[in-house]
Coordinates of C-alpha atoms and ligand atoms in Angstrom, one line a residue:
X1132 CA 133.6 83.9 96.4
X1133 CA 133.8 85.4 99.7
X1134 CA 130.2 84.7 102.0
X1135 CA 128.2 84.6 98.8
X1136 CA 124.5 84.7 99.7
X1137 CA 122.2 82.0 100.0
X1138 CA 119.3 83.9 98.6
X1139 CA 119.7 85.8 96.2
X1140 CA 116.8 87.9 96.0
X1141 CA 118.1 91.9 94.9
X1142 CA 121.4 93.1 93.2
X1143 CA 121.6 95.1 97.1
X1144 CA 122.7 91.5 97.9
X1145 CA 125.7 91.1 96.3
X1146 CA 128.9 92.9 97.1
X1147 CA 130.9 94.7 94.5
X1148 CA 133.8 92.2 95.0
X1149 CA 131.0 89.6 94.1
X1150 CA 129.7 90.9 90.8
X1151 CA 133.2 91.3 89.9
X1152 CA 133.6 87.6 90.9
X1153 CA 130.8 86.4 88.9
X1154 CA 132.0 89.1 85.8
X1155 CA 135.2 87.0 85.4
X1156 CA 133.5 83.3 86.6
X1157 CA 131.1 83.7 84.0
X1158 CA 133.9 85.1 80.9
X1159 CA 135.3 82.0 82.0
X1160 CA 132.3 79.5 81.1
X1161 CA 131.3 81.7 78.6
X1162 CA 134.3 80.6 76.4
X1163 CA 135.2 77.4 77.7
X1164 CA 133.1 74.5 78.5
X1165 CA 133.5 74.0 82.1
X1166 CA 132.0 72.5 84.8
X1167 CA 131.2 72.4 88.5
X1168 CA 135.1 71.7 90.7
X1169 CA 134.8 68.8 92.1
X1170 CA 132.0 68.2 94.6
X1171 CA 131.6 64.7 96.6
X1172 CA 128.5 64.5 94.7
X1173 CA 126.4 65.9 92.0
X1174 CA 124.1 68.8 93.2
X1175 CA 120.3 68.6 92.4
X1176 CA 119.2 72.2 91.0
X1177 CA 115.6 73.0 90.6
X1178 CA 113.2 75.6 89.0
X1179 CA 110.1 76.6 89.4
X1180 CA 108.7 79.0 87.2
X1181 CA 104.9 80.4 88.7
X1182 CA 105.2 82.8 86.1
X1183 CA 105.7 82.3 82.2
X1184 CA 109.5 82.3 81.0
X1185 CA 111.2 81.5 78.0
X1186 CA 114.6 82.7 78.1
X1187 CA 115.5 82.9 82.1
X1188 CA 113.7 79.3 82.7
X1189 CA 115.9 78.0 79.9
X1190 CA 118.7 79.4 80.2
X1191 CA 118.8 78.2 83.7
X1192 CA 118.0 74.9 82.9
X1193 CA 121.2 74.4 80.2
X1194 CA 123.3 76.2 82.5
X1195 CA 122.7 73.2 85.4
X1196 CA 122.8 70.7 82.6
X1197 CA 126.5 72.4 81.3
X1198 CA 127.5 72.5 85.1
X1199 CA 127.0 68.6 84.8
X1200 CA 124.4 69.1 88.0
X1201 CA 121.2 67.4 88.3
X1202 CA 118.2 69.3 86.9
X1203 CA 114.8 69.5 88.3
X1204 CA 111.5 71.4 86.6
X1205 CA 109.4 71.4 89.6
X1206 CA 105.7 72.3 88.0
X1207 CA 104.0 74.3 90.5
X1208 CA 100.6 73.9 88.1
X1209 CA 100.6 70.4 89.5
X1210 CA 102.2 70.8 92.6
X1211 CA 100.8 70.5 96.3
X1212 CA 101.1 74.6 95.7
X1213 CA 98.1 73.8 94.3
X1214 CA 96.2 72.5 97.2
X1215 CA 97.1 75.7 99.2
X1216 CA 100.8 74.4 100.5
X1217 CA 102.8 77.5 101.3
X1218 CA 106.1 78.6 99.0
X1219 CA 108.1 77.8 102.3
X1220 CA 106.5 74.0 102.8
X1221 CA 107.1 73.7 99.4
X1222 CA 111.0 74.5 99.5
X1223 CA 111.7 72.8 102.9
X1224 CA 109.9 69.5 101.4
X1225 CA 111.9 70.0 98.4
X1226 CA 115.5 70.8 100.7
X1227 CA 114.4 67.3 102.0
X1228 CA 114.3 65.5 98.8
X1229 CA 118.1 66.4 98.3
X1230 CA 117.7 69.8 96.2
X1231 CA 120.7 72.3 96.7
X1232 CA 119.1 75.3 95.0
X1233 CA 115.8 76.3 93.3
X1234 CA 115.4 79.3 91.0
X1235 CA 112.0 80.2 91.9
X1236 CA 110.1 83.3 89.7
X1237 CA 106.8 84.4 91.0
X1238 CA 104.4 87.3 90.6
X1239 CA 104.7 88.0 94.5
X1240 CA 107.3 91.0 94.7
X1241 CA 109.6 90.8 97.7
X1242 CA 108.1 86.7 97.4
X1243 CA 112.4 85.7 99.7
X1244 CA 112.7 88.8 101.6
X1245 CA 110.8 86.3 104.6
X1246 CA 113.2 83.3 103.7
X1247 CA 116.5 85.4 104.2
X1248 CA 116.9 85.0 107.6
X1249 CA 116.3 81.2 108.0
X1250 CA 116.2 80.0 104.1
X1251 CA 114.6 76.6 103.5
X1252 CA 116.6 76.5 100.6
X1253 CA 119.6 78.4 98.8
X1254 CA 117.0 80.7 96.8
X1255 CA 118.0 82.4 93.6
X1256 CA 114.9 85.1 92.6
X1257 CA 114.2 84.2 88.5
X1258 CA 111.9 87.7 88.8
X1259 CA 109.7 88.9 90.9
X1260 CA 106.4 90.3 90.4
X1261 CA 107.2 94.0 89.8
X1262 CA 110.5 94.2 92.2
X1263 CA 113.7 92.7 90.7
X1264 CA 115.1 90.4 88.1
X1265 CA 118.6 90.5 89.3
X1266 CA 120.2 87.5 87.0
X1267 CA 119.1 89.7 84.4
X1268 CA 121.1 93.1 85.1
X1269 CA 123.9 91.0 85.7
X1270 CA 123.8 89.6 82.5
X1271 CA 123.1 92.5 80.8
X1272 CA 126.3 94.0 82.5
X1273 CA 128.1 90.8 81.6
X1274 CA 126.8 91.4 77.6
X1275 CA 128.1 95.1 77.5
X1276 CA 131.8 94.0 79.6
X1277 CA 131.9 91.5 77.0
X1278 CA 130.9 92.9 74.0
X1279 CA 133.3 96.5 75.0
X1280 CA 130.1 99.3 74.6
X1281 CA 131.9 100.8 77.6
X1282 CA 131.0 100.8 81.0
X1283 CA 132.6 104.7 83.1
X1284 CA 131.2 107.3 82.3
X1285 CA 128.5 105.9 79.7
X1286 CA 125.0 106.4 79.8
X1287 CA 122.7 103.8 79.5
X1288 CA 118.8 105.1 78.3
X1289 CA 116.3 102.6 79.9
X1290 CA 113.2 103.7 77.4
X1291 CA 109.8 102.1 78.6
X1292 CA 107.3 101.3 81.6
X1293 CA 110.2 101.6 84.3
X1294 CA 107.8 102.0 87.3
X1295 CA 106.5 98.1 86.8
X1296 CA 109.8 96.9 85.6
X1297 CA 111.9 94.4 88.1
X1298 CA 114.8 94.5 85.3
X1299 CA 115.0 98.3 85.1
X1300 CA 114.8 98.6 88.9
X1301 CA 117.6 95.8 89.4
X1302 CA 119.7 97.6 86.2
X1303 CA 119.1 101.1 88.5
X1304 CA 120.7 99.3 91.3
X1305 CA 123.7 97.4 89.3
X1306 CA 124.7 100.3 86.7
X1307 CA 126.0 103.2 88.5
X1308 CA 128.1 100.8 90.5
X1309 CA 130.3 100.3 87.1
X1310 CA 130.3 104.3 86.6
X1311 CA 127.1 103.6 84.1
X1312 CA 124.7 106.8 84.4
X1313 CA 121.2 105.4 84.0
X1314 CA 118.9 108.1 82.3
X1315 CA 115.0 106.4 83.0
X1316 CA 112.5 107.4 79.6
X1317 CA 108.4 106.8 79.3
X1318 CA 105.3 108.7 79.8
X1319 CA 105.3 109.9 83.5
X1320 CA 103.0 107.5 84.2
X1321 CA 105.9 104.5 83.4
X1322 CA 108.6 106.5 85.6
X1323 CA 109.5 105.6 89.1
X1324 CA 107.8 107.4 92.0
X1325 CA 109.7 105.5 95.0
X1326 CA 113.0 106.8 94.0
X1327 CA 115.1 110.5 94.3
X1328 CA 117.0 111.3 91.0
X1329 CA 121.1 111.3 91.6
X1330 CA 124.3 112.2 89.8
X1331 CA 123.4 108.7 88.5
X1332 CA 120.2 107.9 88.2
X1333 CA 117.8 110.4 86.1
X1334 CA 114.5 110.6 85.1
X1335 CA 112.6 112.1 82.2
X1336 CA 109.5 111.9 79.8
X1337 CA 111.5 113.6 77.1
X1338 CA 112.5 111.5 74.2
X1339 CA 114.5 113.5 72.5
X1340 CA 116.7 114.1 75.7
X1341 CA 117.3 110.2 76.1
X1342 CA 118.1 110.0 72.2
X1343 CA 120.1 112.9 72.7
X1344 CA 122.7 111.2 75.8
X1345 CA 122.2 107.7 75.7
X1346 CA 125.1 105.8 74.5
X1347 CA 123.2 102.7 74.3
X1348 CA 119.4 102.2 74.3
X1349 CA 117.6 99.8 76.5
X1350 CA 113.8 99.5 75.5
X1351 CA 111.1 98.0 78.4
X1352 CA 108.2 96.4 77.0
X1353 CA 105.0 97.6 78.3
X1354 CA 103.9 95.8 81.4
X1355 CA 100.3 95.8 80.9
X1356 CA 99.6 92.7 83.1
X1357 CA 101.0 94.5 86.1
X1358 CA 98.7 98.0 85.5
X1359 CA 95.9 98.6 88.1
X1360 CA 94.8 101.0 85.5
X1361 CA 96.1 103.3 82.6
X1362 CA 94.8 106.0 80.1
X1363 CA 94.1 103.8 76.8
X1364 CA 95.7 106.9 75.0
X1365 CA 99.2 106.0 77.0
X1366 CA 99.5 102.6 75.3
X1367 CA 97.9 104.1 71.6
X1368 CA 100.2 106.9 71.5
X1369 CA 103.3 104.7 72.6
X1370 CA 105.0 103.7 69.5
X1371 CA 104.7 107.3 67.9
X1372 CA 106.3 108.5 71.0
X1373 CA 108.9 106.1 72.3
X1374 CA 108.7 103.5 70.1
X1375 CA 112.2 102.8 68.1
X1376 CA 112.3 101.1 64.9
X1377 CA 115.7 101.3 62.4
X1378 CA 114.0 104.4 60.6
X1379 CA 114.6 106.1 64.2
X1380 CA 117.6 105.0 65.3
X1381 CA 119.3 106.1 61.8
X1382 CA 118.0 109.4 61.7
X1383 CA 119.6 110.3 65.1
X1384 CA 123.1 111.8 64.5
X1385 CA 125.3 108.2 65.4
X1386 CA 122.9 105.4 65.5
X1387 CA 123.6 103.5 69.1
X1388 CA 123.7 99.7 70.3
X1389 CA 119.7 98.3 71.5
X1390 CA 119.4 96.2 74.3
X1391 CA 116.2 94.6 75.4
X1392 CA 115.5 91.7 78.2
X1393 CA 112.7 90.2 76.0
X1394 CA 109.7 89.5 75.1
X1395 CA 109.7 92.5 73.1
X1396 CA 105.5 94.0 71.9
X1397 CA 107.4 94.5 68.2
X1398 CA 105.4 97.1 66.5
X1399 CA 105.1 98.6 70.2
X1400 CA 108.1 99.7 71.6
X1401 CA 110.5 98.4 68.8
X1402 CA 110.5 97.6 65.5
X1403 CA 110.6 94.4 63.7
X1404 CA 113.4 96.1 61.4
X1405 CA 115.6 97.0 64.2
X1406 CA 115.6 93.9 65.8
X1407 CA 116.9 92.1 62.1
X1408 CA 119.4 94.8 62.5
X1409 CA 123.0 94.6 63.6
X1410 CA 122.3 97.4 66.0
X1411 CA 119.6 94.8 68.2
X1412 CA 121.8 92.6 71.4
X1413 CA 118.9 91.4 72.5
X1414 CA 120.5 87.8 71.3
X1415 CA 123.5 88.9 72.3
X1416 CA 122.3 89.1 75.4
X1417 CA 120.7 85.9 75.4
X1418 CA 124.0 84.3 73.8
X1419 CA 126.1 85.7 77.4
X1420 CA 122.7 84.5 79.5
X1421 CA 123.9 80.6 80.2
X1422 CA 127.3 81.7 81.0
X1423 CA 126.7 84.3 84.0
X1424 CA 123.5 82.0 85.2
X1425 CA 126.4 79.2 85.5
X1426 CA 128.9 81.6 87.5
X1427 CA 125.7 82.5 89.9
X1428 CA 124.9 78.9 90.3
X1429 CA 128.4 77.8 91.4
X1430 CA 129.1 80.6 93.5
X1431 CA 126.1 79.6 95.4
X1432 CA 126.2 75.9 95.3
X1433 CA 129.8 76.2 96.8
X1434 CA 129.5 79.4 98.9
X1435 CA 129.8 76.3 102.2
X1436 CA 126.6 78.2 103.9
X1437 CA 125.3 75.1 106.4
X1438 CA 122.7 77.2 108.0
X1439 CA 119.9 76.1 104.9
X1440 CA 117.0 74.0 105.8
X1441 CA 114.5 72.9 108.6
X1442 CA 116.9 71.6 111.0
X1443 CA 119.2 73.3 110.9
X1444 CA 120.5 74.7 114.4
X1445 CA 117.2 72.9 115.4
X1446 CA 118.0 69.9 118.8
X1447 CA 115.9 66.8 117.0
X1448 CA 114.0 64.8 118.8
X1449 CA 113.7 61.5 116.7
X1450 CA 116.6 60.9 114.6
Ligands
CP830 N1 114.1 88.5 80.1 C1 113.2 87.6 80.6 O1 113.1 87.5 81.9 O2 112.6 86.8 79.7 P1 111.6 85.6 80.0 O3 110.3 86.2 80.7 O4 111.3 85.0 78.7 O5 112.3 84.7 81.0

């Protein structure tokens, strides 16, 4: 794939020619069990989770193991991150050590913007703090390609605390790309305020207008952690007023597909009922997750980018 980045930090890094690339990479691992071309030796991948994961951690860790590369969980709880080492020391030392690529997620937004110019390390962002979660949109993309909901002309109703959410924010940048209208839904309080509405992207507080266009739902869990501070009334009067549960979802005139990234607050803004129920692709999503997180490994891996690491360009002294 043509000058794929070495730090992938934003869907705004990726080309459309790219996403395309990964699209039909990633059909291809997700229905046969391939693995990396062949390579002189076998890449070391790492992660490093400073935030809690369970499905992008995972996820990323079979897809190295089903590439047949070599898989590292760095622990940053007992790392020399601990004893006040910076994120860049930390990926130089671990560039040194042989790894090729480390999915980092951190609560720091815009954490790689700093490590694009000169990256210690090909970088992929596993989520950061409130700013993007781009493996995510692209496997969401991937799950409705794949699963045919339709991509021109649809609309997509993103239904939840959008202002603190790195998926909805990288979804907002992937979606309209493919002709997907993205309708943003929550309490004004949950809706973006560093963004201008467009023929594309569209912002309301209205439920009933969301239920009304979308043709498929995506719900947003609250992101409580990430609040400075909120009305309590916002979070009691949530489920009553854009919470979705099957009772919902039927009594709207053509009940629609649900996707959510997970964790979902059930009871909160979904119901227990609706994710039991064929309308939920939340595991769909999870089920197309290994296969696209393979296609952005190996695009990066092999994108022949020499420039990563410490000494690189640098005359040595002592070698
Ligand atoms: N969707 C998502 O990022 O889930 P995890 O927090 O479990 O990785």
């Amino acid at each position: 794939m043509n000058n794929f980045p070495s730090v992938l930090e934003s869907i705004n890094d990726l080309t459309l020619d790219q996403v395309n690339g990964l699209l039909s990479l990633a059909d291809k691992f997700h229905y046969r069990d391939l693995g990396l071309p062949f390579m002189d030796r076998r890449p070391i991948v790492a992660t490093s989770f400073l935030e809690n994961s369970t499905r992008t951690k995972h996820s990323f860790a079979i897809a190295i193991h089903k590439l047949g590369a070599t898989y590292l969980d760095f622990n940053a709880e007992t790392s020399s991150l601990k004893k006040g080492e910076t994120l860049e020391e930390t990926l130089l030392t671990l560039n040194c050590q042989g790894v090729d690529l480390c999915i980092i997620r951190t609560s720091v937004s815009n954490a790689f913007s700093d490590l694009k110019e000169k990256p210690p390390i090909k970088t992929i962002n596993g989520g950061d703090g409130t700013n993007e979660h781009p493996t995510q949109a692209l496997l969401d993309l991937f799950t409705i390609k794949s699963l045919g909901l339709g991509m021109e002309g649809k609309t997509m109703a993103i239904i939840g605390d959008c202002r603190h959410s790195r998926v909805g924010t990288s979804l907002r940048y992937l979606l309209p790309q493919f002709g997907i209208k993205v309708l943003m839904c929550g309490p004004k309080e949950f809706l973006p305020v560093d963004f201008e509405p467009n023929e594309y992207i569209q912002f309301t507080d209205d439920m009933d207008e969301a239920v009304a266009k979308a043709d498929y739902f995506y719900l947003l869990r609250i992101q409580k952690e990430r609040h400075q501070s909120a009305d309590q009334k916002i979070y009691d009067d949530y489920a009553k007023n854009y919470g979705l549960d099957l009772e919902k979802l039927k009594k709207t005139k053509r009940p629609r597909p649900v996707l959510h990234p997970g964790p979902a607050n059930v009871g909160v803004e979904i119901g227990l009922d609706l994710m039991h129920s064929p309308y939920y692709l939340g595991y769909e999503q999870v089920k197309h997750s290994t296969a696209m997180r393979m296609a952005i490994i190996q695009a990066m891996i092999l994108n022949g980018d020499k420039n990563i690491g410490w000494i690189h360009g640098e005359k040595r002294l002592f070698s």
